[in-house]
Amino acid sequence: MIRFSPRTALLLMIISVAGLMMFAWPLLLHGYERVQPPFIFLALLPLMLVVLLSELAAGGIDTRMIAILGVLSAIEAVLRAVSSGTGGVELVFFMLILGGRVFGPAFGFVLGCTSLFVAALVTAGVGPWLPYQMLGAAWVAMGAGLLPRAIGRREIGLLAAYGIVASYAYGLLLNLQGWPLLTGVTVPGGSGNLSYEPGAALAENLATFLRYTLVTSTSSWDTVRAVTTAVAIALLGPAVLATLRRAARRAMIAPAEASPRSVE
C-alpha cells in the first residue's frame, strides 16, 4: 500500500468535500426558482487531480506505479466496454475495489478518476456526466483502501459486502446528479410528481428524491450492479488480489545501486 503524506490526505479531504457539494447542491439551495449545476467545481476538479498527482509523486509513487496505474486503467476501460452497465451488469467496480484495497486510498482515488476517463474515451461516453462518474468511482476505490485489515475469506467477505454498499451509494449519487435536470417525473400507475422543486424545503426534496431513486434505480440497476460486483469479488477476488499484491511488491522494491563497473 502506498503511503501518503498529511498534505495529500488534506487534499483528498478538500476534493471530497467539494465533490460532495457538487452532488448535493440541489438539496442545499433554498429560495431559488431556478438554479444551475455548479460548473465551477467541474472546472476545478482536473486542477485538483493534477495537484494530487504531484503530491503522490512526492510521497513515493514513481514511474513503475504510474505504469501500473496505466495498466489498471486500461483494464477498467476494457471491462467498461464489455460490461457497459446494461441492466446494471457492470464489472468496473470489481477491479476498482481490489485496486484500491491493494494500493491504498490515494492511489485508488486516482485510479477511479483515470479509469472512468479512459473508459469514456474508449466507449464514446464523454459528456457533462463524466466528472460525476469519475468522482463517484474515485470514492469507491478510495473507500476500499480505507477498509480495516483482514485476511483470507474474511477479507473477501469484507470486500464483497463493501462492493454491495458502494454499488448502491454510487447509484444514489449519480441519480442525485441527474435528478434536478429532469422535469415531469412520474411513476406509471402512481400519483404525484417526483421532480426536483427548486423552492421546496430540504426535507421535502429529500423525500421526493428517495422515492425517485428507489423507483428508477435502487430496486433494479443498482441491485444488479451490487450482485455483479459481489459475485465477481467472491469468485475472482483471491486470484486478482494475489496478482495485484505481487505486482505491488515488485514495483515498490527499490532499484539496486549501480556498481562502479556499471557506472564505468
Short mmCIF file of C-alpha atoms in Angstrom, two decimals, residues 6 33 60 76 101 106 185 192 198 204 211 213 239 250:
data_model
loop_
_atom_site.label_atom_id
_atom_site.label_comp_id
_atom_site.label_asym_id
_atom_site.label_seq_id
_atom_site.Cartn_x
_atom_site.Cartn_y
_atom_site.Cartn_z
CA PRO A 6 -0.82 14.51 5.69
CA GLU A 33 -36.78 29.46 -8.51
CA GLY A 60 6.65 7.68 -3.21
CA GLU A 76 -11.00 -0.95 -16.50
CA ARG A 101 -7.58 -2.34 -1.48
CA ALA A 106 -4.84 7.78 -2.54
CA VAL A 185 -41.05 12.73 -13.48
CA GLY A 192 -47.64 12.61 -7.54
CA PRO A 198 -36.07 24.43 -6.52
CA GLU A 204 -39.48 17.69 1.03
CA ARG A 211 -38.79 7.90 -3.81
CA THR A 213 -34.15 6.82 -6.82
CA ALA A 239 -6.60 -14.66 -7.54
CA ARG A 250 7.86 -5.80 -7.35
#
